[in-house]
mmCIF file with all atom_site columns, C-alpha atoms in Angstrom:
data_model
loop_
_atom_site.group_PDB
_atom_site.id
_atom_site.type_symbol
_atom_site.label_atom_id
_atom_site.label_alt_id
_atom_site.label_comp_id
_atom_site.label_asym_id
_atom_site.label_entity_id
_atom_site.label_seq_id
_atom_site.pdbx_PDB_ins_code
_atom_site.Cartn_x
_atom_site.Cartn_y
_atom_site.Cartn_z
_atom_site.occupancy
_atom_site.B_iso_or_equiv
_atom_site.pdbx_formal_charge
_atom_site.auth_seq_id
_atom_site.auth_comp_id
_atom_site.auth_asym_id
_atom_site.auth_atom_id
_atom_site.pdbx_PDB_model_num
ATOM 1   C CA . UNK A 1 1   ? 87.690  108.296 83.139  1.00 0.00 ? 1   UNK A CA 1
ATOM 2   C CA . UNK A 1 2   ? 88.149  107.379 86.567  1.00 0.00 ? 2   UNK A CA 1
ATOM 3   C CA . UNK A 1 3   ? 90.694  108.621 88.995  1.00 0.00 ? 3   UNK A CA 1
ATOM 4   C CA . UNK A 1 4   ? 92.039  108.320 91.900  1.00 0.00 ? 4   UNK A CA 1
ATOM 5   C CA . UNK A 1 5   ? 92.993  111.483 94.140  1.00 0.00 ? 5   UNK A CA 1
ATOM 6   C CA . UNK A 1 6   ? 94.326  111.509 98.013  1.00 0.00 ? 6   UNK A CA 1
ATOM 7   C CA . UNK A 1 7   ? 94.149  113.806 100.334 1.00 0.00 ? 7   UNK A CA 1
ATOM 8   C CA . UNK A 1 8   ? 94.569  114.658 104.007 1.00 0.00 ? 8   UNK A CA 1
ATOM 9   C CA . UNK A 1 9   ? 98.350  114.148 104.815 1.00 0.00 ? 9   UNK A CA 1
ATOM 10  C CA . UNK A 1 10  ? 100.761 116.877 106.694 1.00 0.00 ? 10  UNK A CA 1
ATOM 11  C CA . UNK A 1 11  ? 103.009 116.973 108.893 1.00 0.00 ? 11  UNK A CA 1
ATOM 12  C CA . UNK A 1 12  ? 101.884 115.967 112.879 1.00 0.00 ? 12  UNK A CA 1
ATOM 13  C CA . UNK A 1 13  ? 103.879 115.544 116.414 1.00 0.00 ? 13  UNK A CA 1
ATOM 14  C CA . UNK A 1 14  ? 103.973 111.847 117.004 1.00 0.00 ? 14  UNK A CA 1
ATOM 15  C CA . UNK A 1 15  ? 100.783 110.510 119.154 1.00 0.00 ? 15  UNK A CA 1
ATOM 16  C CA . UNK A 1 16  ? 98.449  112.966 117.074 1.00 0.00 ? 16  UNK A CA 1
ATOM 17  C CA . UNK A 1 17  ? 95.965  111.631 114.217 1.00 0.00 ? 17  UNK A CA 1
ATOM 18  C CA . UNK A 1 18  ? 95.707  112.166 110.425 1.00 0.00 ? 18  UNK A CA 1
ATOM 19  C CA . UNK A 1 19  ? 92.473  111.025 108.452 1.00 0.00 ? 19  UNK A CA 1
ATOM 20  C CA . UNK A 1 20  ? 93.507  110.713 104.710 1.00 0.00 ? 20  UNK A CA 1
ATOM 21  C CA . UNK A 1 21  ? 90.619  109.975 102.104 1.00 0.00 ? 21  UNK A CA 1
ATOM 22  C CA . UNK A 1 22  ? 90.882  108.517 98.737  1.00 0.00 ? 22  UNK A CA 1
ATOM 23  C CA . UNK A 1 23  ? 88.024  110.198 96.249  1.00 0.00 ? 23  UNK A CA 1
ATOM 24  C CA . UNK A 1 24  ? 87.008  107.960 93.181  1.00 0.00 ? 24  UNK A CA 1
ATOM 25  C CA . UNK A 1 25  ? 85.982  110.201 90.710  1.00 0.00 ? 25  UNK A CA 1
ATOM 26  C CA . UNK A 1 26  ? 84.175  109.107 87.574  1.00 0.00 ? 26  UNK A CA 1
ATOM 27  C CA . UNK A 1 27  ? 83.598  105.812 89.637  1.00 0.00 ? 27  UNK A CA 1
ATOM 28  C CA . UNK A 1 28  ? 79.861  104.038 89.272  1.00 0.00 ? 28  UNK A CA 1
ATOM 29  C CA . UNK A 1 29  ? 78.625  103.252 92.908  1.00 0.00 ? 29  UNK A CA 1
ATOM 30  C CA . UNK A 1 30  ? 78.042  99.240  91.802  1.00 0.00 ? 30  UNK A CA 1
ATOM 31  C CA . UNK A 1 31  ? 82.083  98.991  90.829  1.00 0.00 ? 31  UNK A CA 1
ATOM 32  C CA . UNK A 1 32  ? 82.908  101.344 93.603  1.00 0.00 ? 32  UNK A CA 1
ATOM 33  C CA . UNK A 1 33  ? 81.522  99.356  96.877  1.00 0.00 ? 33  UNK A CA 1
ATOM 34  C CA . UNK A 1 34  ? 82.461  95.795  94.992  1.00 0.00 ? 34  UNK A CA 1
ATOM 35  C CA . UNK A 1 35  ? 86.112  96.761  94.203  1.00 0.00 ? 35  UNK A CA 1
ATOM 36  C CA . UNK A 1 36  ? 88.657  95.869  96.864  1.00 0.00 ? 36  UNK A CA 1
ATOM 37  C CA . UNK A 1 37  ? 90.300  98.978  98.040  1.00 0.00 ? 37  UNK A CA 1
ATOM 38  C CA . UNK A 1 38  ? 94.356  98.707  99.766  1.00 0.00 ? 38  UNK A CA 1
ATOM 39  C CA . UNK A 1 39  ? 96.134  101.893 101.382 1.00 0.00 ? 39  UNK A CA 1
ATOM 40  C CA . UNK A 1 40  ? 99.980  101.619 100.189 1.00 0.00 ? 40  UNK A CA 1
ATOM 41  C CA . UNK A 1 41  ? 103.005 103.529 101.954 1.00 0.00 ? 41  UNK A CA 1
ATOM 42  C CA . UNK A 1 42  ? 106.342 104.057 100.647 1.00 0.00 ? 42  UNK A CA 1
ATOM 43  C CA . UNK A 1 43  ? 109.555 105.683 101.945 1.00 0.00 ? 43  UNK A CA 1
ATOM 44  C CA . UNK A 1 44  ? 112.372 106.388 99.739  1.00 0.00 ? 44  UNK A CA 1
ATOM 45  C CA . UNK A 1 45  ? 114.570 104.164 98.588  1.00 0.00 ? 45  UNK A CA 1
ATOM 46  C CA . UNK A 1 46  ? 112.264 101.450 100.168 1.00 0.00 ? 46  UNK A CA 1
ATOM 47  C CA . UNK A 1 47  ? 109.330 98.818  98.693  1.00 0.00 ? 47  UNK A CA 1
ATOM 48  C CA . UNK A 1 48  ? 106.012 100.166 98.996  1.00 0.00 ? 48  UNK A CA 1
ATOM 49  C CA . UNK A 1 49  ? 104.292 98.823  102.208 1.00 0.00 ? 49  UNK A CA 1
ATOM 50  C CA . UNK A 1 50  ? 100.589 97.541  102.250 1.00 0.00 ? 50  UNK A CA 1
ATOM 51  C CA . UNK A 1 51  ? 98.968  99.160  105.187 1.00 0.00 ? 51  UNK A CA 1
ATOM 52  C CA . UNK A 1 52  ? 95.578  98.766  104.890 1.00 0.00 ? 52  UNK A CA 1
ATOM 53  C CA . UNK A 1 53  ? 93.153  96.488  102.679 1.00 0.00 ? 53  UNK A CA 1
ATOM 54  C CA . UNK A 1 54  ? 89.041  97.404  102.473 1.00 0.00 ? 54  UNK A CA 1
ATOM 55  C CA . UNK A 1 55  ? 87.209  94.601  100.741 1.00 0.00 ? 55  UNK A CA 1
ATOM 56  C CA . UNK A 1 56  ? 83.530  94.944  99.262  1.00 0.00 ? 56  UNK A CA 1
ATOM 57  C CA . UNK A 1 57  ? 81.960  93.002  102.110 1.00 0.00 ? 57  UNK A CA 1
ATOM 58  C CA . UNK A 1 58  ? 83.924  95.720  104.262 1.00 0.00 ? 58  UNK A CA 1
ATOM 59  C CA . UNK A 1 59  ? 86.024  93.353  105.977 1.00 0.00 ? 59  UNK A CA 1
ATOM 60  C CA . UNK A 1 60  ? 89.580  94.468  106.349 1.00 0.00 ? 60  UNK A CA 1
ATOM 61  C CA . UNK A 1 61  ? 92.990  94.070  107.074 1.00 0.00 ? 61  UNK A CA 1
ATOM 62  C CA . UNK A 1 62  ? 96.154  95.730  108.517 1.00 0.00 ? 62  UNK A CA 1
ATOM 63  C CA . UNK A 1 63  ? 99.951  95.509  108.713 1.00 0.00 ? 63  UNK A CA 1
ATOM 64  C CA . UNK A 1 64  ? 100.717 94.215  111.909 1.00 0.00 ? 64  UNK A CA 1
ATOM 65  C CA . UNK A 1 65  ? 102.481 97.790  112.539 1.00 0.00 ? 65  UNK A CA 1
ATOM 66  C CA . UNK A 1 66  ? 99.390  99.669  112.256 1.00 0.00 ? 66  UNK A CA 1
ATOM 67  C CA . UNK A 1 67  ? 96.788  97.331  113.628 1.00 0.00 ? 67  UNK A CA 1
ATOM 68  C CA . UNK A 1 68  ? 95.037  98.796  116.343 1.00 0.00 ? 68  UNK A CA 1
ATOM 69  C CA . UNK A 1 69  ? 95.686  102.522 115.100 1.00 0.00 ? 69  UNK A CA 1
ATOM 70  C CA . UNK A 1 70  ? 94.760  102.994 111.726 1.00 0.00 ? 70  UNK A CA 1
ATOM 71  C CA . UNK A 1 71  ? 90.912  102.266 110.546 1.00 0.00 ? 71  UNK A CA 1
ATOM 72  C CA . UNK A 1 72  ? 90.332  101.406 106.909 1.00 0.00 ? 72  UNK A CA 1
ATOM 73  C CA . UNK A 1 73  ? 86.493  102.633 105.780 1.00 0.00 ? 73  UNK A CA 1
ATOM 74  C CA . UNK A 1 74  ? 84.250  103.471 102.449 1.00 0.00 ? 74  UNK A CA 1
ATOM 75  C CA . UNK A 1 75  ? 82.086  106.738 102.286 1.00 0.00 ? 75  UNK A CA 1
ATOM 76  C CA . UNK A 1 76  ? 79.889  105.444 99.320  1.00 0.00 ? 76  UNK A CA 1
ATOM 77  C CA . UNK A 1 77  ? 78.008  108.896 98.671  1.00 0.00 ? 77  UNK A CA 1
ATOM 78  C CA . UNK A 1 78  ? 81.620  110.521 98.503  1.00 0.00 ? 78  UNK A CA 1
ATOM 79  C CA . UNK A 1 79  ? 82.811  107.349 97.113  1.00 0.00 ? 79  UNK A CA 1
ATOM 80  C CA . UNK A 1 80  ? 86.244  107.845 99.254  1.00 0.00 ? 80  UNK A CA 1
ATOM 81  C CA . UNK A 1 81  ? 88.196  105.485 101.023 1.00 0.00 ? 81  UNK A CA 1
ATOM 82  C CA . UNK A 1 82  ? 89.351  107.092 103.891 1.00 0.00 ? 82  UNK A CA 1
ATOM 83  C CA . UNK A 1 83  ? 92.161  106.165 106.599 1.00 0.00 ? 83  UNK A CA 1
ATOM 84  C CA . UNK A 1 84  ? 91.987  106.959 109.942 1.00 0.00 ? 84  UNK A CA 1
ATOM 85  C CA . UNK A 1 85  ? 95.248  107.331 111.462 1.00 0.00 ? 85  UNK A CA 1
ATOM 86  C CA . UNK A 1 86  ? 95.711  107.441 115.331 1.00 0.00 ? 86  UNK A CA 1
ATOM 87  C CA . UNK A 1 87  ? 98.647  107.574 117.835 1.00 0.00 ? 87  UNK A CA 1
ATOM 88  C CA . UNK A 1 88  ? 101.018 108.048 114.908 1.00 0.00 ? 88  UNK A CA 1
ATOM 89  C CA . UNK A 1 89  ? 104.619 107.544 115.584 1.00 0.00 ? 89  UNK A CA 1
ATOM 90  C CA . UNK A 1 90  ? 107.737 108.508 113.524 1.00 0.00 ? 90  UNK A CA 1
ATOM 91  C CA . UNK A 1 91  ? 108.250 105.385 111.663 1.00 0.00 ? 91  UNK A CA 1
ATOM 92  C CA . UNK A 1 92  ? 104.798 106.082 109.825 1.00 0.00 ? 92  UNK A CA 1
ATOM 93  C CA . UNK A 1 93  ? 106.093 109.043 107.914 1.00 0.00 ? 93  UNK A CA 1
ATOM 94  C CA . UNK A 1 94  ? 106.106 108.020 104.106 1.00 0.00 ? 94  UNK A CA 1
ATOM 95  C CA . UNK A 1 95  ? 103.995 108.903 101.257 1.00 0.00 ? 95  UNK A CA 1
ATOM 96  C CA . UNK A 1 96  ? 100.916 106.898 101.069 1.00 0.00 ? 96  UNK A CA 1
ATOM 97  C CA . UNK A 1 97  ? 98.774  105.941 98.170  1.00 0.00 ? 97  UNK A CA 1
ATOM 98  C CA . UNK A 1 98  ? 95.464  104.427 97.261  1.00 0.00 ? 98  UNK A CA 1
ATOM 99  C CA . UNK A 1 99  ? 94.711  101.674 94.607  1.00 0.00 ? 99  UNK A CA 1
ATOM 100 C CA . UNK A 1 100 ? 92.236  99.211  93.409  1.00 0.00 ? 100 UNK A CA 1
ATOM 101 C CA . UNK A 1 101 ? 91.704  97.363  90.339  1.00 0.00 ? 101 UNK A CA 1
ATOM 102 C CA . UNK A 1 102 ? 89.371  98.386  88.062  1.00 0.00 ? 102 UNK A CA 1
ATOM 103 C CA . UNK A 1 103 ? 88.588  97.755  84.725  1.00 0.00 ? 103 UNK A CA 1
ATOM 104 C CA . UNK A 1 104 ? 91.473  95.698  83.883  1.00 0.00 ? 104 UNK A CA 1
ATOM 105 C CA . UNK A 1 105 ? 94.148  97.826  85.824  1.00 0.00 ? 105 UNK A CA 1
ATOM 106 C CA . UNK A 1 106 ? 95.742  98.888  88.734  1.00 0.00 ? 106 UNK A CA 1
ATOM 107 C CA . UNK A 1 107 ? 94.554  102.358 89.674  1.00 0.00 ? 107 UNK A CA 1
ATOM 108 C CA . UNK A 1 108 ? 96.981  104.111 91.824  1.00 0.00 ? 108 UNK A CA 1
ATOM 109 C CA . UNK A 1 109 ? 96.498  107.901 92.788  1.00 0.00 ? 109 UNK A CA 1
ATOM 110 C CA . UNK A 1 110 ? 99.189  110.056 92.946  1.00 0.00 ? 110 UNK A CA 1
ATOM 111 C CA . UNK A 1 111 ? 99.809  110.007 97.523  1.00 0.00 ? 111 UNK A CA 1
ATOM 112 C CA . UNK A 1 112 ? 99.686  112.035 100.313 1.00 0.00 ? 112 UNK A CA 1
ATOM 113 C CA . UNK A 1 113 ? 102.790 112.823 102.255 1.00 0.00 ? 113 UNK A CA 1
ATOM 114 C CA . UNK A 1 114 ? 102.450 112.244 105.866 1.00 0.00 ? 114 UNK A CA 1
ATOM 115 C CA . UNK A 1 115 ? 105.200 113.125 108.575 1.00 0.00 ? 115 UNK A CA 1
ATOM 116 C CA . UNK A 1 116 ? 105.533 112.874 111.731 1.00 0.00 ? 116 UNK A CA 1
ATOM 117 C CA . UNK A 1 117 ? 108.036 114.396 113.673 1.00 0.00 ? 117 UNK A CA 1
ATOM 118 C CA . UNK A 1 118 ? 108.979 113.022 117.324 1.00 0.00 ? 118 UNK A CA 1
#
């Protein structure tokens, strides 16, 4: 069965960096690296946010209120997708989550919580 698990959040001073990672366990290397990987975000009471989208040719693409400080990338012998998050400002606090599709689904982990206080 194959899950998703995230890890790396806490709780930072705004302008410091957070690298979160994403570990696909019971994922086969072939479905891993061709599976379109997105990093989500959600604050209470508020939709969750698309941050961050990893596709299998590796190209990616960011919410125009992270581009230029968070980096999207793949560790295929981990199989993790990790986030590198730099310069981090208040308004990035929120619980952030993984997903992909796979095998007919949407596979969400459970999140990270992330603050950052000013």
């Amino acid at each position: 069965q194959v899950r998703l698990v995230e890890s790396g959040g806490g709780f930072v001073q705004a302008g410091e960096s957070l690298k979160l990672s994403c570990r696909a366990s019971g994922m086969i290397l072939s479905s891993f690296t061709g599976a379109t990987w997105h990093w989500y975000r959600q604050v209470p009471g508020k939709q969750r946010e698309l941050v961050a989208t990893l596709s299998s040719d590796r190209s990616t693409n960011y919410a125009d209120s992270v581009k230029g400080r968070f980096t999207i990338s793949r560790d295929n012998v981990r199989r993790s997708v990790n986030l590198q998050m730099n310069g981090l400002k208040p308004e990035d606090t929120a619980v952030y989550y993984c997903t992909t599709y796979y095998s007919g689904k949407d596979l969400w982990g459970p999140g990270t919580q992330v603050t950052v206080s000013d």
